[in-house]
Amino acid sequence: MSNLFLANLKEHAAVFELLPTLAPLVAQAGELLGTRLKSGGKAMFCGNGGSASDSQHLAAELTGRFIHDRPPLAGLALSTDTSALTCIGNDYSFDEVFARQVRGLGRPGDVLVAISTSGNSRNVIRAVEEARAASIHVIGFLGRDGGALKDLCEVPIIVPSNVTARIQEAHILIGHTLCGLVEQHLDLA
């Protein structure tokens, strides 16, 4: 095995040993998401780069299926509509690419899952600000110290690491856990 792989594995294990402290927040997020989806709301996800990919992945777990064969749930990744992203980015600014979609697509009682490893992504912050103004619940998948998003999210789940790759690895585990909690909430598990 390569030294880099072993170093990454060691770093990963160290971060994951700290994740049990997040259990109450993950449970709270799962309850919130399950309740809102069960009552007909939708989950919107946003993030940049790898977090955009995580947004797509988790939205697909809801609209497709996660563990159980079930009716589709309303999950939407705001990073997937290239026409909206380029129109909004060109006509307004990159800071607005998620915020305008939240304003146009979100309804009171929906949930926005804001993913940012730094907690300081300006376009994610703007999406959260729009969500809060529209009475949309906000769950944050964050890293480092939570950044500016920490105080803007109803449920800020902050992975205790400064390494983007380790934070993203934890985010997908937490996201999969939320999908499982939603299925439990819907009495499918």
mmCIF file with all atom_site columns, C-alpha atoms in Angstrom:
data_model
loop_
_atom_site.group_PDB
_atom_site.id
_atom_site.type_symbol
_atom_site.label_atom_id
_atom_site.label_alt_id
_atom_site.label_comp_id
_atom_site.label_asym_id
_atom_site.label_entity_id
_atom_site.label_seq_id
_atom_site.pdbx_PDB_ins_code
_atom_site.Cartn_x
_atom_site.Cartn_y
_atom_site.Cartn_z
_atom_site.occupancy
_atom_site.B_iso_or_equiv
_atom_site.pdbx_formal_charge
_atom_site.auth_seq_id
_atom_site.auth_comp_id
_atom_site.auth_asym_id
_atom_site.auth_atom_id
_atom_site.pdbx_PDB_model_num
ATOM 1   C CA . MET A 1 1   ? 0.000   0.000  0.000   1.00 0.00 ? 1   MET A CA 1
ATOM 2   C CA . SER A 1 2   ? 1.146   3.498  -0.677  1.00 0.00 ? 2   SER A CA 1
ATOM 3   C CA . ASN A 1 3   ? 2.219   5.785  2.122   1.00 0.00 ? 3   ASN A CA 1
ATOM 4   C CA . LEU A 1 4   ? -0.317  8.379  0.945   1.00 0.00 ? 4   LEU A CA 1
ATOM 5   C CA . PHE A 1 5   ? -3.173  5.878  1.160   1.00 0.00 ? 5   PHE A CA 1
ATOM 6   C CA . LEU A 1 6   ? -2.150  4.860  4.681   1.00 0.00 ? 6   LEU A CA 1
ATOM 7   C CA . ALA A 1 7   ? -1.822  8.496  5.749   1.00 0.00 ? 7   ALA A CA 1
ATOM 8   C CA . ASN A 1 8   ? -5.253  9.312  4.305   1.00 0.00 ? 8   ASN A CA 1
ATOM 9   C CA . LEU A 1 9   ? -6.754  6.272  5.995   1.00 0.00 ? 9   LEU A CA 1
ATOM 10  C CA . LYS A 1 10  ? -5.262  7.290  9.343   1.00 0.00 ? 10  LYS A CA 1
ATOM 11  C CA . GLU A 1 11  ? -6.543  10.862 8.954   1.00 0.00 ? 11  GLU A CA 1
ATOM 12  C CA . HIS A 1 12  ? -9.992  9.569  7.919   1.00 0.00 ? 12  HIS A CA 1
ATOM 13  C CA . ALA A 1 13  ? -10.186 7.280  10.957  1.00 0.00 ? 13  ALA A CA 1
ATOM 14  C CA . ALA A 1 14  ? -9.196  10.127 13.297  1.00 0.00 ? 14  ALA A CA 1
ATOM 15  C CA . VAL A 1 15  ? -12.003 12.343 11.972  1.00 0.00 ? 15  VAL A CA 1
ATOM 16  C CA . PHE A 1 16  ? -14.576 9.539  12.026  1.00 0.00 ? 16  PHE A CA 1
ATOM 17  C CA . GLU A 1 17  ? -13.722 8.764  15.668  1.00 0.00 ? 17  GLU A CA 1
ATOM 18  C CA . LEU A 1 18  ? -15.008 12.269 16.487  1.00 0.00 ? 18  LEU A CA 1
ATOM 19  C CA . LEU A 1 19  ? -18.305 11.961 14.577  1.00 0.00 ? 19  LEU A CA 1
ATOM 20  C CA . PRO A 1 20  ? -20.353 10.340 17.394  1.00 0.00 ? 20  PRO A CA 1
ATOM 21  C CA . THR A 1 21  ? -20.509 13.788 19.008  1.00 0.00 ? 21  THR A CA 1
ATOM 22  C CA . LEU A 1 22  ? -22.642 14.863 16.030  1.00 0.00 ? 22  LEU A CA 1
ATOM 23  C CA . ALA A 1 23  ? -25.296 12.179 16.652  1.00 0.00 ? 23  ALA A CA 1
ATOM 24  C CA . PRO A 1 24  ? -27.854 14.506 18.313  1.00 0.00 ? 24  PRO A CA 1
ATOM 25  C CA . LEU A 1 25  ? -27.621 17.013 15.438  1.00 0.00 ? 25  LEU A CA 1
ATOM 26  C CA . VAL A 1 26  ? -27.859 14.276 12.803  1.00 0.00 ? 26  VAL A CA 1
ATOM 27  C CA . ALA A 1 27  ? -30.943 12.887 14.570  1.00 0.00 ? 27  ALA A CA 1
ATOM 28  C CA . GLN A 1 28  ? -32.470 16.386 14.711  1.00 0.00 ? 28  GLN A CA 1
ATOM 29  C CA . ALA A 1 29  ? -31.780 16.896 10.997  1.00 0.00 ? 29  ALA A CA 1
ATOM 30  C CA . GLY A 1 30  ? -33.272 13.493 10.168  1.00 0.00 ? 30  GLY A CA 1
ATOM 31  C CA . GLU A 1 31  ? -36.423 14.257 12.133  1.00 0.00 ? 31  GLU A CA 1
ATOM 32  C CA . LEU A 1 32  ? -36.764 17.666 10.472  1.00 0.00 ? 32  LEU A CA 1
ATOM 33  C CA . LEU A 1 33  ? -36.204 16.323 6.964   1.00 0.00 ? 33  LEU A CA 1
ATOM 34  C CA . GLY A 1 34  ? -38.480 13.320 7.494   1.00 0.00 ? 34  GLY A CA 1
ATOM 35  C CA . THR A 1 35  ? -41.289 15.449 8.911   1.00 0.00 ? 35  THR A CA 1
ATOM 36  C CA . ARG A 1 36  ? -41.128 17.984 6.096   1.00 0.00 ? 36  ARG A CA 1
ATOM 37  C CA . LEU A 1 37  ? -40.978 15.348 3.332   1.00 0.00 ? 37  LEU A CA 1
ATOM 38  C CA . LYS A 1 38  ? -43.813 13.355 4.910   1.00 0.00 ? 38  LYS A CA 1
ATOM 39  C CA . SER A 1 39  ? -46.002 16.464 4.893   1.00 0.00 ? 39  SER A CA 1
ATOM 40  C CA . GLY A 1 40  ? -45.369 17.146 1.198   1.00 0.00 ? 40  GLY A CA 1
ATOM 41  C CA . GLY A 1 41  ? -42.392 19.474 1.417   1.00 0.00 ? 41  GLY A CA 1
ATOM 42  C CA . LYS A 1 42  ? -39.244 19.225 -0.625  1.00 0.00 ? 42  LYS A CA 1
ATOM 43  C CA . ALA A 1 43  ? -35.549 19.021 0.112   1.00 0.00 ? 43  ALA A CA 1
ATOM 44  C CA . MET A 1 44  ? -33.275 21.324 -1.859  1.00 0.00 ? 44  MET A CA 1
ATOM 45  C CA . PHE A 1 45  ? -29.506 20.804 -1.769  1.00 0.00 ? 45  PHE A CA 1
ATOM 46  C CA . CYS A 1 46  ? -26.740 23.206 -2.742  1.00 0.00 ? 46  CYS A CA 1
ATOM 47  C CA . GLY A 1 47  ? -22.966 23.317 -2.681  1.00 0.00 ? 47  GLY A CA 1
ATOM 48  C CA . ASN A 1 48  ? -19.939 23.918 -4.892  1.00 0.00 ? 48  ASN A CA 1
ATOM 49  C CA . GLY A 1 49  ? -17.509 21.448 -6.477  1.00 0.00 ? 49  GLY A CA 1
ATOM 50  C CA . GLY A 1 50  ? -17.527 18.154 -4.573  1.00 0.00 ? 50  GLY A CA 1
ATOM 51  C CA . SER A 1 51  ? -20.371 19.495 -2.451  1.00 0.00 ? 51  SER A CA 1
ATOM 52  C CA . ALA A 1 52  ? -22.391 20.041 -5.644  1.00 0.00 ? 52  ALA A CA 1
ATOM 53  C CA . SER A 1 53  ? -21.807 16.379 -6.449  1.00 0.00 ? 53  SER A CA 1
ATOM 54  C CA . ASP A 1 54  ? -22.915 15.430 -2.933  1.00 0.00 ? 54  ASP A CA 1
ATOM 55  C CA . SER A 1 55  ? -26.033 17.551 -3.480  1.00 0.00 ? 55  SER A CA 1
ATOM 56  C CA . GLN A 1 56  ? -26.885 15.591 -6.614  1.00 0.00 ? 56  GLN A CA 1
ATOM 57  C CA . HIS A 1 57  ? -26.118 12.275 -4.943  1.00 0.00 ? 57  HIS A CA 1
ATOM 58  C CA . LEU A 1 58  ? -28.373 12.927 -1.951  1.00 0.00 ? 58  LEU A CA 1
ATOM 59  C CA . ALA A 1 59  ? -31.225 14.383 -4.008  1.00 0.00 ? 59  ALA A CA 1
ATOM 60  C CA . ALA A 1 60  ? -31.097 11.223 -6.146  1.00 0.00 ? 60  ALA A CA 1
ATOM 61  C CA . GLU A 1 61  ? -31.315 9.032  -3.028  1.00 0.00 ? 61  GLU A CA 1
ATOM 62  C CA . LEU A 1 62  ? -34.633 10.764 -2.269  1.00 0.00 ? 62  LEU A CA 1
ATOM 63  C CA . THR A 1 63  ? -36.185 10.809 -5.735  1.00 0.00 ? 63  THR A CA 1
ATOM 64  C CA . GLY A 1 64  ? -34.956 7.307  -6.546  1.00 0.00 ? 64  GLY A CA 1
ATOM 65  C CA . ARG A 1 65  ? -34.570 5.128  -3.520  1.00 0.00 ? 65  ARG A CA 1
ATOM 66  C CA . PHE A 1 66  ? -32.065 4.656  -0.775  1.00 0.00 ? 66  PHE A CA 1
ATOM 67  C CA . ILE A 1 67  ? -32.545 1.283  0.906   1.00 0.00 ? 67  ILE A CA 1
ATOM 68  C CA . HIS A 1 68  ? -36.239 0.540  0.501   1.00 0.00 ? 68  HIS A CA 1
ATOM 69  C CA . ASP A 1 69  ? -38.423 0.523  -2.579  1.00 0.00 ? 69  ASP A CA 1
ATOM 70  C CA . ARG A 1 70  ? -40.810 3.394  -1.896  1.00 0.00 ? 70  ARG A CA 1
ATOM 71  C CA . PRO A 1 71  ? -42.585 6.266  -3.593  1.00 0.00 ? 71  PRO A CA 1
ATOM 72  C CA . PRO A 1 72  ? -40.232 9.023  -4.741  1.00 0.00 ? 72  PRO A CA 1
ATOM 73  C CA . LEU A 1 73  ? -39.589 11.923 -2.408  1.00 0.00 ? 73  LEU A CA 1
ATOM 74  C CA . ALA A 1 74  ? -39.087 15.531 -3.481  1.00 0.00 ? 74  ALA A CA 1
ATOM 75  C CA . GLY A 1 75  ? -35.335 16.088 -3.627  1.00 0.00 ? 75  GLY A CA 1
ATOM 76  C CA . LEU A 1 76  ? -33.702 18.709 -5.824  1.00 0.00 ? 76  LEU A CA 1
ATOM 77  C CA . ALA A 1 77  ? -30.036 19.624 -6.345  1.00 0.00 ? 77  ALA A CA 1
ATOM 78  C CA . LEU A 1 78  ? -29.748 23.310 -7.205  1.00 0.00 ? 78  LEU A CA 1
ATOM 79  C CA . SER A 1 79  ? -26.395 22.709 -8.912  1.00 0.00 ? 79  SER A CA 1
ATOM 80  C CA . THR A 1 80  ? -27.774 20.680 -11.827 1.00 0.00 ? 80  THR A CA 1
ATOM 81  C CA . ASP A 1 81  ? -29.598 23.172 -14.056 1.00 0.00 ? 81  ASP A CA 1
ATOM 82  C CA . THR A 1 82  ? -26.805 24.622 -16.182 1.00 0.00 ? 82  THR A CA 1
ATOM 83  C CA . SER A 1 83  ? -29.161 27.066 -17.898 1.00 0.00 ? 83  SER A CA 1
ATOM 84  C CA . ALA A 1 84  ? -30.289 28.513 -14.565 1.00 0.00 ? 84  ALA A CA 1
ATOM 85  C CA . LEU A 1 85  ? -26.732 28.597 -13.198 1.00 0.00 ? 85  LEU A CA 1
ATOM 86  C CA . THR A 1 86  ? -25.297 30.374 -16.226 1.00 0.00 ? 86  THR A CA 1
ATOM 87  C CA . CYS A 1 87  ? -28.241 32.739 -16.644 1.00 0.00 ? 87  CYS A CA 1
ATOM 88  C CA . ILE A 1 88  ? -28.233 33.790 -13.005 1.00 0.00 ? 88  ILE A CA 1
ATOM 89  C CA . GLY A 1 89  ? -24.427 33.927 -12.859 1.00 0.00 ? 89  GLY A CA 1
ATOM 90  C CA . ASN A 1 90  ? -24.285 36.071 -15.992 1.00 0.00 ? 90  ASN A CA 1
ATOM 91  C CA . ASP A 1 91  ? -27.239 38.367 -15.317 1.00 0.00 ? 91  ASP A CA 1
ATOM 92  C CA . TYR A 1 92  ? -26.714 38.796 -11.566 1.00 0.00 ? 92  TYR A CA 1
ATOM 93  C CA . SER A 1 93  ? -23.606 37.162 -10.094 1.00 0.00 ? 93  SER A CA 1
ATOM 94  C CA . PHE A 1 94  ? -22.251 33.780 -9.065  1.00 0.00 ? 94  PHE A CA 1
ATOM 95  C CA . ASP A 1 95  ? -23.223 34.687 -5.480  1.00 0.00 ? 95  ASP A CA 1
ATOM 96  C CA . GLU A 1 96  ? -26.884 34.488 -6.543  1.00 0.00 ? 96  GLU A CA 1
ATOM 97  C CA . VAL A 1 97  ? -26.932 31.147 -8.425  1.00 0.00 ? 97  VAL A CA 1
ATOM 98  C CA . PHE A 1 98  ? -28.569 29.234 -5.554  1.00 0.00 ? 98  PHE A CA 1
ATOM 99  C CA . ALA A 1 99  ? -30.407 32.109 -3.850  1.00 0.00 ? 99  ALA A CA 1
ATOM 100 C CA . ARG A 1 100 ? -32.586 32.911 -6.850  1.00 0.00 ? 100 ARG A CA 1
ATOM 101 C CA . GLN A 1 101 ? -33.473 29.234 -7.271  1.00 0.00 ? 101 GLN A CA 1
ATOM 102 C CA . VAL A 1 102 ? -34.410 28.998 -3.583  1.00 0.00 ? 102 VAL A CA 1
ATOM 103 C CA . ARG A 1 103 ? -36.598 32.082 -3.972  1.00 0.00 ? 103 ARG A CA 1
ATOM 104 C CA . GLY A 1 104 ? -38.258 30.724 -7.120  1.00 0.00 ? 104 GLY A CA 1
ATOM 105 C CA . LEU A 1 105 ? -38.634 27.057 -6.184  1.00 0.00 ? 105 LEU A CA 1
ATOM 106 C CA . GLY A 1 106 ? -38.826 27.011 -2.396  1.00 0.00 ? 106 GLY A CA 1
ATOM 107 C CA . ARG A 1 107 ? -41.960 27.218 -0.286  1.00 0.00 ? 107 ARG A CA 1
ATOM 108 C CA . PRO A 1 108 ? -42.415 27.762 3.449   1.00 0.00 ? 108 PRO A CA 1
ATOM 109 C CA . GLY A 1 109 ? -41.736 24.520 5.287   1.00 0.00 ? 109 GLY A CA 1
ATOM 110 C CA . ASP A 1 110 ? -39.363 23.096 2.664   1.00 0.00 ? 110 ASP A CA 1
ATOM 111 C CA . VAL A 1 111 ? -35.805 22.217 3.697   1.00 0.00 ? 111 VAL A CA 1
ATOM 112 C CA . LEU A 1 112 ? -32.554 23.523 2.250   1.00 0.00 ? 112 LEU A CA 1
ATOM 113 C CA . VAL A 1 113 ? -29.469 21.394 2.893   1.00 0.00 ? 113 VAL A CA 1
ATOM 114 C CA . ALA A 1 114 ? -26.562 23.826 2.534   1.00 0.00 ? 114 ALA A CA 1
ATOM 115 C CA . ILE A 1 115 ? -23.221 22.080 2.006   1.00 0.00 ? 115 ILE A CA 1
ATOM 116 C CA . SER A 1 116 ? -19.960 23.980 2.463   1.00 0.00 ? 116 SER A CA 1
ATOM 117 C CA . THR A 1 117 ? -16.722 22.517 3.777   1.00 0.00 ? 117 THR A CA 1
ATOM 118 C CA . SER A 1 118 ? -15.538 25.978 4.843   1.00 0.00 ? 118 SER A CA 1
ATOM 119 C CA . GLY A 1 119 ? -18.910 27.325 5.920   1.00 0.00 ? 119 GLY A CA 1
ATOM 120 C CA . ASN A 1 120 ? -18.050 30.506 4.045   1.00 0.00 ? 120 ASN A CA 1
ATOM 121 C CA . SER A 1 121 ? -19.162 29.900 0.437   1.00 0.00 ? 121 SER A CA 1
ATOM 122 C CA . ARG A 1 122 ? -20.835 33.172 -0.483  1.00 0.00 ? 122 ARG A CA 1
ATOM 123 C CA . ASN A 1 123 ? -23.388 31.638 -2.865  1.00 0.00 ? 123 ASN A CA 1
ATOM 124 C CA . VAL A 1 124 ? -24.411 29.069 -0.235  1.00 0.00 ? 124 VAL A CA 1
ATOM 125 C CA . ILE A 1 125 ? -24.703 31.826 2.389   1.00 0.00 ? 125 ILE A CA 1
ATOM 126 C CA . ARG A 1 126 ? -26.986 33.772 0.045   1.00 0.00 ? 126 ARG A CA 1
ATOM 127 C CA . ALA A 1 127 ? -29.139 30.661 -0.509  1.00 0.00 ? 127 ALA A CA 1
ATOM 128 C CA . VAL A 1 128 ? -29.480 30.244 3.259   1.00 0.00 ? 128 VAL A CA 1
ATOM 129 C CA . GLU A 1 129 ? -30.404 33.906 3.684   1.00 0.00 ? 129 GLU A CA 1
ATOM 130 C CA . GLU A 1 130 ? -33.148 33.533 1.055   1.00 0.00 ? 130 GLU A CA 1
ATOM 131 C CA . ALA A 1 131 ? -34.349 30.300 2.669   1.00 0.00 ? 131 ALA A CA 1
ATOM 132 C CA . ARG A 1 132 ? -34.623 31.881 6.096   1.00 0.00 ? 132 ARG A CA 1
ATOM 133 C CA . ALA A 1 133 ? -36.497 34.881 4.671   1.00 0.00 ? 133 ALA A CA 1
ATOM 134 C CA . ALA A 1 134 ? -38.994 32.466 3.063   1.00 0.00 ? 134 ALA A CA 1
ATOM 135 C CA . SER A 1 135 ? -39.525 30.298 6.211   1.00 0.00 ? 135 SER A CA 1
ATOM 136 C CA . ILE A 1 136 ? -37.609 27.402 4.664   1.00 0.00 ? 136 ILE A CA 1
ATOM 137 C CA . HIS A 1 137 ? -35.786 25.199 7.186   1.00 0.00 ? 137 HIS A CA 1
ATOM 138 C CA . VAL A 1 138 ? -31.990 25.003 6.856   1.00 0.00 ? 138 VAL A CA 1
ATOM 139 C CA . ILE A 1 139 ? -29.662 22.113 7.631   1.00 0.00 ? 139 ILE A CA 1
ATOM 140 C CA . GLY A 1 140 ? -25.950 22.824 7.209   1.00 0.00 ? 140 GLY A CA 1
ATOM 141 C CA . PHE A 1 141 ? -23.305 20.257 6.304   1.00 0.00 ? 141 PHE A CA 1
ATOM 142 C CA . LEU A 1 142 ? -20.220 22.218 7.300   1.00 0.00 ? 142 LEU A CA 1
ATOM 143 C CA . GLY A 1 143 ? -16.570 21.756 8.208   1.00 0.00 ? 143 GLY A CA 1
ATOM 144 C CA . ARG A 1 144 ? -13.710 23.505 9.954   1.00 0.00 ? 144 ARG A CA 1
ATOM 145 C CA . ASP A 1 145 ? -15.272 25.892 12.518  1.00 0.00 ? 145 ASP A CA 1
ATOM 146 C CA . GLY A 1 146 ? -18.597 26.140 10.647  1.00 0.00 ? 146 GLY A CA 1
ATOM 147 C CA . GLY A 1 147 ? -17.749 29.545 9.205   1.00 0.00 ? 147 GLY A CA 1
ATOM 148 C CA . ALA A 1 148 ? -20.429 32.161 8.685   1.00 0.00 ? 148 ALA A CA 1
ATOM 149 C CA . LEU A 1 149 ? -23.037 29.467 7.971   1.00 0.00 ? 149 LEU A CA 1
ATOM 150 C CA . LYS A 1 150 ? -22.802 28.022 11.473  1.00 0.00 ? 150 LYS A CA 1
ATOM 151 C CA . ASP A 1 151 ? -25.034 30.739 12.922  1.00 0.00 ? 151 ASP A CA 1
ATOM 152 C CA . LEU A 1 152 ? -27.391 30.865 9.925   1.00 0.00 ? 152 LEU A CA 1
ATOM 153 C CA . CYS A 1 153 ? -28.414 27.195 9.910   1.00 0.00 ? 153 CYS A CA 1
ATOM 154 C CA . GLU A 1 154 ? -31.215 25.780 12.027  1.00 0.00 ? 154 GLU A CA 1
ATOM 155 C CA . VAL A 1 155 ? -29.244 22.527 12.339  1.00 0.00 ? 155 VAL A CA 1
ATOM 156 C CA . PRO A 1 156 ? -25.509 23.132 11.739  1.00 0.00 ? 156 PRO A CA 1
ATOM 157 C CA . ILE A 1 157 ? -23.675 19.806 11.445  1.00 0.00 ? 157 ILE A CA 1
ATOM 158 C CA . ILE A 1 158 ? -19.978 20.708 11.614  1.00 0.00 ? 158 ILE A CA 1
ATOM 159 C CA . VAL A 1 159 ? -17.411 18.013 10.792  1.00 0.00 ? 159 VAL A CA 1
ATOM 160 C CA . PRO A 1 160 ? -14.407 18.610 13.071  1.00 0.00 ? 160 PRO A CA 1
ATOM 161 C CA . SER A 1 161 ? -11.657 18.741 10.445  1.00 0.00 ? 161 SER A CA 1
ATOM 162 C CA . ASN A 1 162 ? -9.728  21.288 8.410   1.00 0.00 ? 162 ASN A CA 1
ATOM 163 C CA . VAL A 1 163 ? -9.124  18.885 5.509   1.00 0.00 ? 163 VAL A CA 1
ATOM 164 C CA . THR A 1 164 ? -11.657 19.247 2.693   1.00 0.00 ? 164 THR A CA 1
ATOM 165 C CA . ALA A 1 165 ? -11.438 15.605 1.579   1.00 0.00 ? 165 ALA A CA 1
ATOM 166 C CA . ARG A 1 166 ? -12.060 14.276 5.107   1.00 0.00 ? 166 ARG A CA 1
ATOM 167 C CA . ILE A 1 167 ? -14.968 16.703 5.583   1.00 0.00 ? 167 ILE A CA 1
ATOM 168 C CA . GLN A 1 168 ? -16.554 15.555 2.319   1.00 0.00 ? 168 GLN A CA 1
ATOM 169 C CA . GLU A 1 169 ? -16.139 11.901 3.303   1.00 0.00 ? 169 GLU A CA 1
ATOM 170 C CA . ALA A 1 170 ? -18.002 12.608 6.530   1.00 0.00 ? 170 ALA A CA 1
ATOM 171 C CA . HIS A 1 171 ? -20.670 14.656 4.729   1.00 0.00 ? 171 HIS A CA 1
ATOM 172 C CA . ILE A 1 172 ? -21.643 11.725 2.516   1.00 0.00 ? 172 ILE A CA 1
ATOM 173 C CA . LEU A 1 173 ? -21.878 9.394  5.536   1.00 0.00 ? 173 LEU A CA 1
ATOM 174 C CA . ILE A 1 174 ? -24.079 11.945 7.303   1.00 0.00 ? 174 ILE A CA 1
ATOM 175 C CA . GLY A 1 175 ? -26.161 12.398 4.136   1.00 0.00 ? 175 GLY A CA 1
ATOM 176 C CA . HIS A 1 176 ? -26.681 8.661  3.792   1.00 0.00 ? 176 HIS A CA 1
ATOM 177 C CA . THR A 1 177 ? -27.673 8.539  7.447   1.00 0.00 ? 177 THR A CA 1
ATOM 178 C CA . LEU A 1 178 ? -30.272 11.277 6.860   1.00 0.00 ? 178 LEU A CA 1
ATOM 179 C CA . CYS A 1 179 ? -31.714 9.286  3.965   1.00 0.00 ? 179 CYS A CA 1
ATOM 180 C CA . GLY A 1 180 ? -31.996 6.261  6.243   1.00 0.00 ? 180 GLY A CA 1
ATOM 181 C CA . LEU A 1 181 ? -33.604 8.338  8.980   1.00 0.00 ? 181 LEU A CA 1
ATOM 182 C CA . VAL A 1 182 ? -36.140 9.675  6.470   1.00 0.00 ? 182 VAL A CA 1
ATOM 183 C CA . GLU A 1 183 ? -37.067 6.130  5.501   1.00 0.00 ? 183 GLU A CA 1
ATOM 184 C CA . GLN A 1 184 ? -37.421 5.249  9.202   1.00 0.00 ? 184 GLN A CA 1
ATOM 185 C CA . HIS A 1 185 ? -39.583 8.326  9.704   1.00 0.00 ? 185 HIS A CA 1
ATOM 186 C CA . LEU A 1 186 ? -41.793 7.180  6.838   1.00 0.00 ? 186 LEU A CA 1
ATOM 187 C CA . ASP A 1 187 ? -42.049 3.736  8.497   1.00 0.00 ? 187 ASP A CA 1
ATOM 188 C CA . LEU A 1 188 ? -40.142 2.064  5.671   1.00 0.00 ? 188 LEU A CA 1
ATOM 189 C CA . ALA A 1 189 ? -37.262 0.698  7.747   1.00 0.00 ? 189 ALA A CA 1
#
